[in-house]
């Protein structure tokens, strides 16, 4: 038991899933990205819920994340976005689909398939169209297709994809358009030979801003959890995560008194503070300290004072009528992860995926 509690609201997840589905062409498949513990929530609970709603695919970053889902009984296809060479055998053993992003990985994977005696194994080819992170060079497309042809006994092309660098930023529209054009050139080379390959490139912001490029499938993460990187979309999504805690103790400081490690806050006037059981080991980093971050108590904003400790923060409740034991809202419907993250110069993705495993999770089903 813990007074700091992260609720995972599955009805909100379902709402967000259907909201996204309704924006897509009915035949477009949806891959739910559940990497990083389902963006800090609970990957298994999220995957089970979405599988029941009819989601087509799951995406994870690493092989171990895929194995975790398989062990929990998830049978839908799972794409591993960043498989590592040392885990390919495990990937095959658990029926996970690799993103093949380099020649080196292609060859290593082919060798593993031969070793395992596997036939017709599904793979996705990942092309780099400008993010310059992972991906085959589009100029390599024909040669990799030839290699694939020569290896067709062992593998088949299940998907071809790319990833956008700035789909959330409309000032970068010309760049995104050039990425989409490069990807289309790749697709035009692949499709005649592999008409059934699933073509996919859009993430959440791609779905919002470039729906014409949805092809056969989209890969959405953050929007399923309730954040759309755009105010008008956020207004229609429901946050899946609700993080609350309880005031452990209240202190009265007089002018000149200090608070916390290294005396990070010195009271200029009489100040009332509340100590909360939530710290940087829970994912509220030190950057949220010294007046940047805040929580809500009885609907009022209470800024974090002084340095964030490992297990605690202290907040300013001078103007809030509250007592020890009262509830504190950290993230939730009227306290968005987006706003809290922005207070520390970061983004919702970092805040929610950083909520550590120490925080007790509770699945809310209705
Ligand atoms: C994480 C990730 C996504 C999901 O992006 P969102 O912005 O959360 O929708 C999609 N594709 C790839 C390759 C990713 O790494």
mmCIF file of N, CA, C and O in Angstrom, residues 259-360:
data_model
loop_
_atom_site.group_PDB
_atom_site.id
_atom_site.type_symbol
_atom_site.label_atom_id
_atom_site.label_comp_id
_atom_site.label_asym_id
_atom_site.label_seq_id
_atom_site.Cartn_x
_atom_site.Cartn_y
_atom_site.Cartn_z
ATOM 1 N N UNK A 259 14.520 25.712 3.970
ATOM 2 C CA UNK A 259 13.755 24.494 3.705
ATOM 3 C C UNK A 259 14.572 23.546 2.844
ATOM 4 O O UNK A 259 15.073 23.927 1.790
ATOM 5 N N UNK A 260 14.719 22.323 3.321
ATOM 6 C CA UNK A 260 15.263 21.251 2.493
ATOM 7 C C UNK A 260 16.772 21.270 2.377
ATOM 8 O O UNK A 260 17.471 22.086 2.978
ATOM 9 N N UNK A 261 17.263 20.291 1.573
ATOM 10 C CA UNK A 261 18.704 20.113 1.386
ATOM 11 C C UNK A 261 19.350 21.365 0.813
ATOM 12 O O UNK A 261 18.777 22.030 -0.055
ATOM 13 N N UNK A 262 20.541 21.624 1.309
ATOM 14 C CA UNK A 262 21.340 22.766 0.863
ATOM 15 C C UNK A 262 20.609 24.090 1.050
ATOM 16 O O UNK A 262 20.900 25.063 0.396
ATOM 17 N N UNK A 263 19.588 24.049 1.926
ATOM 18 C CA UNK A 263 18.798 25.241 2.252
ATOM 19 C C UNK A 263 18.302 25.903 0.970
ATOM 20 O O UNK A 263 18.348 27.123 0.802
ATOM 21 N N UNK A 264 17.809 25.045 0.047
ATOM 22 C CA UNK A 264 17.426 25.490 -1.303
ATOM 23 C C UNK A 264 16.397 26.606 -1.315
ATOM 24 O O UNK A 264 16.349 27.384 -2.260
ATOM 25 N N UNK A 265 15.567 26.693 -0.273
ATOM 26 C CA UNK A 265 14.571 27.778 -0.199
ATOM 27 C C UNK A 265 14.759 28.488 1.134
ATOM 28 O O UNK A 265 14.873 27.849 2.181
ATOM 29 N N UNK A 266 14.805 29.815 1.094
ATOM 30 C CA UNK A 266 14.852 30.623 2.320
ATOM 31 C C UNK A 266 13.579 31.473 2.341
ATOM 32 O O UNK A 266 13.318 32.232 1.402
ATOM 33 N N UNK A 267 12.794 31.327 3.404
ATOM 34 C CA UNK A 267 11.521 32.065 3.475
ATOM 35 C C UNK A 267 11.787 33.560 3.611
ATOM 36 O O UNK A 267 12.640 33.982 4.406
ATOM 37 N N UNK A 268 11.080 34.347 2.801
ATOM 38 C CA UNK A 268 11.194 35.815 2.911
ATOM 39 C C UNK A 268 10.144 36.348 3.867
ATOM 40 O O UNK A 268 10.253 37.462 4.373
ATOM 41 N N UNK A 269 9.104 35.519 4.065
ATOM 42 C CA UNK A 269 8.023 35.916 4.967
ATOM 43 C C UNK A 269 7.468 34.643 5.598
ATOM 44 O O UNK A 269 7.912 33.537 5.239
ATOM 45 N N UNK A 270 6.532 34.761 6.438
ATOM 46 C CA UNK A 270 5.899 33.608 7.053
ATOM 47 C C UNK A 270 5.297 32.716 5.961
ATOM 48 O O UNK A 270 4.535 33.192 5.117
ATOM 49 N N UNK A 271 5.700 31.442 5.960
ATOM 50 C CA UNK A 271 5.331 30.543 4.854
ATOM 51 C C UNK A 271 4.883 29.213 5.424
ATOM 52 O O UNK A 271 5.481 28.716 6.392
ATOM 53 N N UNK A 272 3.850 28.642 4.826
ATOM 54 C CA UNK A 272 3.384 27.318 5.241
ATOM 55 C C UNK A 272 3.767 26.315 4.147
ATOM 56 O O UNK A 272 3.504 26.572 2.971
ATOM 57 N N UNK A 273 4.366 25.201 4.532
ATOM 58 C CA UNK A 273 4.787 24.216 3.528
ATOM 59 C C UNK A 273 4.176 22.853 3.840
ATOM 60 O O UNK A 273 3.927 22.527 5.000
ATOM 61 N N UNK A 274 3.961 22.080 2.775
ATOM 62 C CA UNK A 274 3.473 20.705 2.935
ATOM 63 C C UNK A 274 4.518 19.759 2.364
ATOM 64 O O UNK A 274 5.044 20.004 1.279
ATOM 65 N N UNK A 275 4.814 18.710 3.102
ATOM 66 C CA UNK A 275 5.779 17.703 2.656
ATOM 67 C C UNK A 275 5.005 16.518 2.067
ATOM 68 O O UNK A 275 4.058 16.017 2.691
ATOM 69 N N UNK A 276 5.412 16.096 0.864
ATOM 70 C CA UNK A 276 4.692 15.037 0.136
ATOM 71 C C UNK A 276 5.602 13.842 -0.118
ATOM 72 O O UNK A 276 6.784 14.022 -0.408
ATOM 73 N N UNK A 277 5.058 12.626 -0.077
ATOM 74 C CA UNK A 277 5.873 11.427 -0.306
ATOM 75 C C UNK A 277 6.063 11.120 -1.794
ATOM 76 O O UNK A 277 5.517 10.160 -2.333
ATOM 77 N N UNK A 278 6.862 11.953 -2.446
ATOM 78 C CA UNK A 278 7.077 11.831 -3.896
ATOM 79 C C UNK A 278 8.358 12.596 -4.196
ATOM 80 O O UNK A 278 8.456 13.778 -3.828
ATOM 81 N N UNK A 279 9.336 11.941 -4.818
ATOM 82 C CA UNK A 279 10.600 12.633 -5.038
ATOM 83 C C UNK A 279 11.245 12.263 -6.358
ATOM 84 O O UNK A 279 10.589 11.692 -7.230
ATOM 85 N N UNK A 280 12.546 12.561 -6.475
ATOM 86 C CA UNK A 280 13.179 12.294 -7.780
ATOM 87 C C UNK A 280 13.309 10.819 -8.064
ATOM 88 O O UNK A 280 13.348 10.415 -9.234
ATOM 89 N N UNK A 281 13.300 9.984 -7.022
ATOM 90 C CA UNK A 281 13.333 8.537 -7.275
ATOM 91 C C UNK A 281 11.993 8.035 -7.820
ATOM 92 O O UNK A 281 11.895 6.914 -8.312
ATOM 93 N N UNK A 282 10.973 8.858 -7.714
ATOM 94 C CA UNK A 282 9.671 8.494 -8.287
ATOM 95 C C UNK A 282 9.487 9.071 -9.693
ATOM 96 O O UNK A 282 8.502 8.774 -10.360
ATOM 97 N N UNK A 283 10.405 9.936 -10.098
ATOM 98 C CA UNK A 283 10.322 10.499 -11.448
ATOM 99 C C UNK A 283 10.069 11.997 -11.487
ATOM 100 O O UNK A 283 9.935 12.574 -12.561
ATOM 101 N N UNK A 284 9.991 12.615 -10.309
ATOM 102 C CA UNK A 284 9.869 14.074 -10.278
ATOM 103 C C UNK A 284 11.287 14.618 -10.110
ATOM 104 O O UNK A 284 11.797 14.745 -8.991
ATOM 105 N N UNK A 285 11.936 14.910 -11.227
ATOM 106 C CA UNK A 285 13.355 15.256 -11.226
ATOM 107 C C UNK A 285 13.655 16.570 -10.519
ATOM 108 O O UNK A 285 12.762 17.384 -10.266
ATOM 109 N N UNK A 286 14.909 16.780 -10.212
ATOM 110 C CA UNK A 286 15.317 17.999 -9.499
ATOM 111 C C UNK A 286 14.976 19.273 -10.278
ATOM 112 O O UNK A 286 14.790 20.330 -9.686
ATOM 113 N N UNK A 287 14.862 19.144 -11.589
ATOM 114 C CA UNK A 287 14.527 20.304 -12.409
ATOM 115 C C UNK A 287 13.149 20.886 -12.051
ATOM 116 O O UNK A 287 12.874 22.050 -12.293
ATOM 117 N N UNK A 288 12.305 20.051 -11.427
ATOM 118 C CA UNK A 288 10.976 20.549 -11.029
ATOM 119 C C UNK A 288 11.032 21.382 -9.740
ATOM 120 O O UNK A 288 10.037 21.991 -9.351
ATOM 121 N N UNK A 289 12.184 21.394 -9.084
ATOM 122 C CA UNK A 289 12.285 22.103 -7.810
ATOM 123 C C UNK A 289 12.390 23.612 -7.988
ATOM 124 O O UNK A 289 12.320 24.144 -9.112
ATOM 125 N N UNK A 290 12.549 24.292 -6.857
ATOM 126 C CA UNK A 290 12.801 25.736 -6.853
ATOM 127 C C UNK A 290 11.773 26.539 -7.634
ATOM 128 O O UNK A 290 12.115 27.427 -8.409
ATOM 129 N N UNK A 291 10.506 26.199 -7.423
ATOM 130 C CA UNK A 291 9.426 27.011 -7.981
ATOM 131 C C UNK A 291 9.007 26.658 -9.392
ATOM 132 O O UNK A 291 8.044 27.235 -9.909
ATOM 133 N N UNK A 292 9.696 25.703 -10.038
ATOM 134 C CA UNK A 292 9.301 25.346 -11.421
ATOM 135 C C UNK A 292 8.008 24.529 -11.424
ATOM 136 O O UNK A 292 7.005 24.947 -11.980
ATOM 137 N N UNK A 293 8.074 23.365 -10.808
ATOM 138 C CA UNK A 293 6.923 22.454 -10.840
ATOM 139 C C UNK A 293 5.896 22.802 -9.776
ATOM 140 O O UNK A 293 6.135 23.666 -8.917
ATOM 141 N N UNK A 294 4.748 22.122 -9.843
ATOM 142 C CA UNK A 294 3.659 22.426 -8.914
ATOM 143 C C UNK A 294 2.731 21.228 -8.826
ATOM 144 O O UNK A 294 2.754 20.340 -9.681
ATOM 145 N N UNK A 295 1.940 21.235 -7.764
ATOM 146 C CA UNK A 295 0.879 20.230 -7.605
ATOM 147 C C UNK A 295 -0.404 20.997 -7.298
ATOM 148 O O UNK A 295 -0.374 22.230 -7.164
ATOM 149 N N UNK A 296 -1.518 20.280 -7.207
ATOM 150 C CA UNK A 296 -2.781 20.941 -6.879
ATOM 151 C C UNK A 296 -3.349 20.360 -5.585
ATOM 152 O O UNK A 296 -3.418 19.141 -5.412
ATOM 153 N N UNK A 297 -3.736 21.261 -4.684
ATOM 154 C CA UNK A 297 -4.357 20.846 -3.422
ATOM 155 C C UNK A 297 -5.677 21.601 -3.311
ATOM 156 O O UNK A 297 -5.687 22.840 -3.401
ATOM 157 N N UNK A 298 -6.763 20.860 -3.184
ATOM 158 C CA UNK A 298 -8.113 21.465 -3.205
ATOM 159 C C UNK A 298 -8.271 22.404 -4.398
ATOM 160 O O UNK A 298 -8.801 23.510 -4.273
ATOM 161 N N UNK A 299 -7.737 21.990 -5.556
ATOM 162 C CA UNK A 299 -7.897 22.775 -6.779
ATOM 163 C C UNK A 299 -6.970 23.969 -6.898
ATOM 164 O O UNK A 299 -6.995 24.673 -7.907
ATOM 165 N N UNK A 300 -6.131 24.194 -5.892
ATOM 166 C CA UNK A 300 -5.223 25.357 -5.951
ATOM 167 C C UNK A 300 -3.793 24.908 -6.203
ATOM 168 O O UNK A 300 -3.349 23.880 -5.691
ATOM 169 N N UNK A 301 -3.086 25.754 -6.952
ATOM 170 C CA UNK A 301 -1.727 25.422 -7.353
ATOM 171 C C UNK A 301 -0.744 25.646 -6.210
ATOM 172 O O UNK A 301 -0.713 26.727 -5.616
ATOM 173 N N UNK A 302 0.063 24.620 -5.920
ATOM 174 C CA UNK A 302 1.075 24.723 -4.861
ATOM 175 C C UNK A 302 2.448 24.453 -5.474
ATOM 176 O O UNK A 302 2.778 23.312 -5.793
ATOM 177 N N UNK A 303 3.278 25.501 -5.651
ATOM 178 C CA UNK A 303 4.595 25.325 -6.275
ATOM 179 C C UNK A 303 5.557 24.533 -5.380
ATOM 180 O O UNK A 303 5.482 24.631 -4.146
ATOM 181 N N UNK A 304 6.458 23.789 -6.017
ATOM 182 C CA UNK A 304 7.486 23.039 -5.284
ATOM 183 C C UNK A 304 8.546 24.029 -4.809
ATOM 184 O O UNK A 304 9.051 24.840 -5.589
ATOM 185 N N UNK A 305 8.867 23.972 -3.506
ATOM 186 C CA UNK A 305 9.858 24.892 -2.937
ATOM 187 C C UNK A 305 11.174 24.157 -2.714
ATOM 188 O O UNK A 305 11.188 22.997 -2.292
ATOM 189 N N UNK A 306 12.281 24.841 -2.956
ATOM 190 C CA UNK A 306 13.596 24.274 -2.673
ATOM 191 C C UNK A 306 13.906 23.091 -3.569
ATOM 192 O O UNK A 306 13.307 22.908 -4.640
ATOM 193 N N UNK A 307 14.856 22.264 -3.105
ATOM 194 C CA UNK A 307 15.314 21.141 -3.916
ATOM 195 C C UNK A 307 14.394 19.935 -3.765
ATOM 196 O O UNK A 307 13.907 19.652 -2.671
ATOM 197 N N UNK A 308 14.192 19.243 -4.875
ATOM 198 C CA UNK A 308 13.462 17.966 -4.843
ATOM 199 C C UNK A 308 14.366 16.949 -4.155
ATOM 200 O O UNK A 308 15.540 16.808 -4.512
ATOM 201 N N UNK A 309 13.870 16.251 -3.157
ATOM 202 C CA UNK A 309 14.636 15.192 -2.488
ATOM 203 C C UNK A 309 14.362 13.850 -3.181
ATOM 204 O O UNK A 309 13.489 13.751 -4.038
ATOM 205 N N UNK A 310 15.087 12.827 -2.770
ATOM 206 C CA UNK A 310 14.890 11.520 -3.406
ATOM 207 C C UNK A 310 13.467 11.010 -3.192
ATOM 208 O O UNK A 310 12.848 10.487 -4.117
ATOM 209 N N UNK A 311 12.946 11.187 -1.968
ATOM 210 C CA UNK A 311 11.658 10.586 -1.623
ATOM 211 C C UNK A 311 10.576 11.603 -1.295
ATOM 212 O O UNK A 311 9.464 11.214 -0.963
ATOM 213 N N UNK A 312 10.907 12.881 -1.339
ATOM 214 C CA UNK A 312 9.940 13.901 -0.920
ATOM 215 C C UNK A 312 10.093 15.188 -1.707
ATOM 216 O O UNK A 312 11.184 15.507 -2.180
ATOM 217 N N UNK A 313 8.970 15.925 -1.781
ATOM 218 C CA UNK A 313 9.022 17.323 -2.193
ATOM 219 C C UNK A 313 8.266 18.125 -1.133
ATOM 220 O O UNK A 313 7.410 17.584 -0.417
ATOM 221 N N UNK A 314 8.600 19.411 -1.079
ATOM 222 C CA UNK A 314 7.886 20.324 -0.200
ATOM 223 C C UNK A 314 7.242 21.388 -1.083
ATOM 224 O O UNK A 314 7.884 21.900 -2.007
ATOM 225 N N UNK A 315 5.978 21.660 -0.805
ATOM 226 C CA UNK A 315 5.254 22.618 -1.648
ATOM 227 C C UNK A 315 4.702 23.755 -0.800
ATOM 228 O O UNK A 315 4.512 23.609 0.417
ATOM 229 N N UNK A 316 4.456 24.870 -1.462
ATOM 230 C CA UNK A 316 3.991 26.077 -0.776
ATOM 231 C C UNK A 316 2.472 26.038 -0.630
ATOM 232 O O UNK A 316 1.744 26.066 -1.626
ATOM 233 N N UNK A 317 2.013 25.967 0.610
ATOM 234 C CA UNK A 317 0.558 25.948 0.844
ATOM 235 C C UNK A 317 0.119 27.153 1.685
ATOM 236 O O UNK A 317 -0.918 27.113 2.345
ATOM 237 N N UNK A 318 0.941 28.226 1.627
ATOM 238 C CA UNK A 318 0.649 29.419 2.438
ATOM 239 C C UNK A 318 -0.783 29.906 2.218
ATOM 240 O O UNK A 318 -1.463 30.298 3.161
ATOM 241 N N UNK A 319 -1.228 29.869 0.954
ATOM 242 C CA UNK A 319 -2.556 30.408 0.641
ATOM 243 C C UNK A 319 -3.607 29.327 0.393
ATOM 244 O O UNK A 319 -4.620 29.573 -0.250
ATOM 245 N N UNK A 320 -3.303 28.109 0.875
ATOM 246 C CA UNK A 320 -4.256 27.013 0.666
ATOM 247 C C UNK A 320 -4.704 26.480 2.026
ATOM 248 O O UNK A 320 -3.869 26.168 2.887
ATOM 249 N N UNK A 321 -5.996 26.394 2.186
ATOM 250 C CA UNK A 321 -6.550 25.883 3.437
ATOM 251 C C UNK A 321 -6.483 24.351 3.380
ATOM 252 O O UNK A 321 -7.294 23.719 2.700
ATOM 253 N N UNK A 322 -5.488 23.767 4.029
ATOM 254 C CA UNK A 322 -5.320 22.301 3.942
ATOM 255 C C UNK A 322 -4.743 21.753 5.234
ATOM 256 O O UNK A 322 -4.201 22.493 6.057
ATOM 257 N N UNK A 323 -4.836 20.436 5.366
ATOM 258 C CA UNK A 323 -4.349 19.771 6.571
ATOM 259 C C UNK A 323 -3.518 18.557 6.206
ATOM 260 O O UNK A 323 -3.619 18.040 5.098
ATOM 261 N N UNK A 324 -2.777 18.069 7.177
ATOM 262 C CA UNK A 324 -2.049 16.803 6.995
ATOM 263 C C UNK A 324 -3.072 15.720 6.670
ATOM 264 O O UNK A 324 -4.149 15.680 7.266
ATOM 265 N N UNK A 325 -2.755 14.871 5.687
ATOM 266 C CA UNK A 325 -3.691 13.815 5.281
ATOM 267 C C UNK A 325 -4.554 14.201 4.089
ATOM 268 O O UNK A 325 -5.207 13.328 3.500
ATOM 269 N N UNK A 326 -4.555 15.472 3.698
ATOM 270 C CA UNK A 326 -5.379 15.883 2.549
ATOM 271 C C UNK A 326 -4.791 15.360 1.238
ATOM 272 O O UNK A 326 -3.575 15.190 1.106
ATOM 273 N N UNK A 327 -5.677 15.165 0.252
ATOM 274 C CA UNK A 327 -5.231 14.643 -1.047
ATOM 275 C C UNK A 327 -4.539 15.725 -1.880
ATOM 276 O O UNK A 327 -4.906 16.907 -1.840
ATOM 277 N N UNK A 328 -3.545 15.298 -2.654
ATOM 278 C CA UNK A 328 -2.778 16.173 -3.539
ATOM 279 C C UNK A 328 -2.854 15.589 -4.943
ATOM 280 O O UNK A 328 -2.609 14.400 -5.131
ATOM 281 N N UNK A 329 -3.220 16.434 -5.909
ATOM 282 C CA UNK A 329 -3.268 15.983 -7.303
ATOM 283 C C UNK A 329 -1.991 16.441 -8.009
ATOM 284 O O UNK A 329 -1.683 17.636 -8.022
ATOM 285 N N UNK A 330 -1.260 15.478 -8.578
ATOM 286 C CA UNK A 330 -0.001 15.813 -9.262
ATOM 287 C C UNK A 330 -0.223 15.810 -10.775
ATOM 288 O O UNK A 330 0.163 16.753 -11.474
ATOM 289 N N UNK A 331 -0.826 14.739 -11.268
ATOM 290 C CA UNK A 331 -1.144 14.634 -12.699
ATOM 291 C C UNK A 331 -2.561 14.091 -12.804
ATOM 292 O O UNK A 331 -2.910 13.135 -12.098
ATOM 293 N N UNK A 332 -3.353 14.678 -13.670
ATOM 294 C CA UNK A 332 -4.718 14.191 -13.842
ATOM 295 C C UNK A 332 -5.482 15.085 -14.792
ATOM 296 O O UNK A 332 -4.890 15.942 -15.454
ATOM 297 N N UNK A 333 -6.778 14.902 -14.841
ATOM 298 C CA UNK A 333 -7.589 15.650 -15.807
ATOM 299 C C UNK A 333 -7.396 17.168 -15.749
ATOM 300 O O UNK A 333 -7.281 17.803 -16.773
ATOM 301 N N UNK A 334 -7.345 17.748 -14.544
ATOM 302 C CA UNK A 334 -7.159 19.201 -14.490
ATOM 303 C C UNK A 334 -5.749 19.595 -14.079
ATOM 304 O O UNK A 334 -5.508 20.698 -13.613
ATOM 305 N N UNK A 335 -4.835 18.678 -14.247
ATOM 306 C CA UNK A 335 -3.433 18.924 -13.908
ATOM 307 C C UNK A 335 -2.623 18.115 -14.927
ATOM 308 O O UNK A 335 -2.134 17.045 -14.623
ATOM 309 N N UNK A 336 -2.539 18.636 -16.147
ATOM 310 C CA UNK A 336 -2.028 17.778 -17.209
ATOM 311 C C UNK A 336 -0.522 17.547 -17.099
ATOM 312 O O UNK A 336 0.225 18.427 -16.651
ATOM 313 N N UNK A 337 -0.104 16.368 -17.515
ATOM 314 C CA UNK A 337 1.320 16.047 -17.560
ATOM 315 C C UNK A 337 2.033 17.022 -18.483
ATOM 316 O O UNK A 337 3.192 17.378 -18.254
ATOM 317 N N UNK A 338 1.333 17.465 -19.513
ATOM 318 C CA UNK A 338 1.902 18.417 -20.467
ATOM 319 C C UNK A 338 2.289 19.728 -19.754
ATOM 320 O O UNK A 338 3.411 20.214 -19.888
ATOM 321 N N UNK A 339 1.365 20.272 -18.952
ATOM 322 C CA UNK A 339 1.652 21.531 -18.246
ATOM 323 C C UNK A 339 2.769 21.370 -17.222
ATOM 324 O O UNK A 339 3.646 22.225 -17.109
ATOM 325 N N UNK A 340 2.714 20.282 -16.459
ATOM 326 C CA UNK A 340 3.751 20.068 -15.448
ATOM 327 C C UNK A 340 5.115 19.899 -16.130
ATOM 328 O O UNK A 340 6.106 20.495 -15.709
ATOM 329 N N UNK A 341 5.145 19.125 -17.204
ATOM 330 C CA UNK A 341 6.395 18.907 -17.940
ATOM 331 C C UNK A 341 6.931 20.239 -18.476
ATOM 332 O O UNK A 341 8.125 20.529 -18.364
ATOM 333 N N UNK A 342 6.034 21.055 -19.022
ATOM 334 C CA UNK A 342 6.473 22.334 -19.592
ATOM 335 C C UNK A 342 7.082 23.250 -18.536
ATOM 336 O O UNK A 342 7.980 24.041 -18.833
ATOM 337 N N UNK A 343 6.612 23.108 -17.291
ATOM 338 C CA UNK A 343 7.147 23.954 -16.215
ATOM 339 C C UNK A 343 8.634 23.695 -16.006
ATOM 340 O O UNK A 343 9.352 24.529 -15.467
ATOM 341 N N UNK A 344 9.090 22.542 -16.421
ATOM 342 C CA UNK A 344 10.496 22.183 -16.242
ATOM 343 C C UNK A 344 11.208 22.102 -17.589
ATOM 344 O O UNK A 344 12.282 21.520 -17.701
ATOM 345 N N UNK A 345 10.585 22.681 -18.608
ATOM 346 C CA UNK A 345 11.231 22.725 -19.920
ATOM 347 C C UNK A 345 11.305 21.375 -20.598
ATOM 348 O O UNK A 345 12.150 21.150 -21.457
ATOM 349 N N UNK A 346 10.409 20.449 -20.234
ATOM 350 C CA UNK A 346 10.435 19.165 -20.926
ATOM 351 C C UNK A 346 9.044 18.858 -21.478
ATOM 352 O O UNK A 346 8.197 19.754 -21.564
ATOM 353 N N UNK A 347 8.829 17.629 -21.911
ATOM 354 C CA UNK A 347 7.590 17.265 -22.593
ATOM 355 C C UNK A 347 6.886 16.135 -21.840
ATOM 356 O O UNK A 347 7.515 15.405 -21.067
ATOM 357 N N UNK A 348 5.585 16.004 -22.107
ATOM 358 C CA UNK A 348 4.782 14.998 -21.399
ATOM 359 C C UNK A 348 5.421 13.610 -21.488
ATOM 360 O O UNK A 348 5.410 12.851 -20.511
ATOM 361 N N UNK A 349 5.992 13.278 -22.646
ATOM 362 C CA UNK A 349 6.602 11.959 -22.851
ATOM 363 C C UNK A 349 7.635 11.665 -21.749
ATOM 364 O O UNK A 349 7.676 10.572 -21.193
ATOM 365 N N UNK A 350 8.496 12.635 -21.487
ATOM 366 C CA UNK A 350 9.569 12.397 -20.522
ATOM 367 C C UNK A 350 9.006 12.264 -19.110
ATOM 368 O O UNK A 350 9.426 11.383 -18.344
ATOM 369 N N UNK A 351 8.057 13.125 -18.774
ATOM 370 C CA UNK A 351 7.488 13.081 -17.420
ATOM 371 C C UNK A 351 6.797 11.743 -17.161
ATOM 372 O O UNK A 351 7.057 11.078 -16.155
ATOM 373 N N UNK A 352 5.923 11.312 -18.074
ATOM 374 C CA UNK A 352 5.139 10.105 -17.752
ATOM 375 C C UNK A 352 5.971 8.827 -17.875
ATOM 376 O O UNK A 352 5.804 7.911 -17.072
ATOM 377 N N UNK A 353 6.895 8.774 -18.850
ATOM 378 C CA UNK A 353 7.707 7.547 -18.933
ATOM 379 C C UNK A 353 8.707 7.488 -17.788
ATOM 380 O O UNK A 353 9.243 6.423 -17.500
ATOM 381 N N UNK A 354 8.944 8.617 -17.131
ATOM 382 C CA UNK A 354 9.895 8.648 -16.020
ATOM 383 C C UNK A 354 9.273 8.329 -14.680
ATOM 384 O O UNK A 354 9.985 8.234 -13.675
ATOM 385 N N UNK A 355 7.947 8.166 -14.623
ATOM 386 C CA UNK A 355 7.302 7.842 -13.338
ATOM 387 C C UNK A 355 7.762 6.447 -12.938
ATOM 388 O O UNK A 355 7.470 5.471 -13.610
ATOM 389 N N UNK A 356 8.515 6.361 -11.861
ATOM 390 C CA UNK A 356 9.286 5.140 -11.627
ATOM 391 C C UNK A 356 8.406 3.992 -11.152
ATOM 392 O O UNK A 356 7.262 4.187 -10.728
ATOM 393 N N UNK A 357 8.980 2.824 -11.221
ATOM 394 C CA UNK A 357 8.244 1.612 -10.848
ATOM 395 C C UNK A 357 7.966 1.570 -9.344
ATOM 396 O O UNK A 357 7.209 0.733 -8.876
ATOM 397 N N UNK A 358 8.589 2.471 -8.573
ATOM 398 C CA UNK A 358 8.304 2.513 -7.142
ATOM 399 C C UNK A 358 6.879 2.985 -6.862
ATOM 400 O O UNK A 358 6.302 2.643 -5.819
ATOM 401 N N UNK A 359 6.327 3.776 -7.768
ATOM 402 C CA UNK A 359 4.968 4.284 -7.525
ATOM 403 C C UNK A 359 3.957 3.163 -7.728
ATOM 404 O O UNK A 359 3.959 2.490 -8.766
ATOM 405 N N UNK A 360 3.094 2.984 -6.748
ATOM 406 C CA UNK A 360 2.074 1.942 -6.858
ATOM 407 C C UNK A 360 1.087 2.286 -7.965
ATOM 408 O O UNK A 360 0.600 3.418 -8.066
#
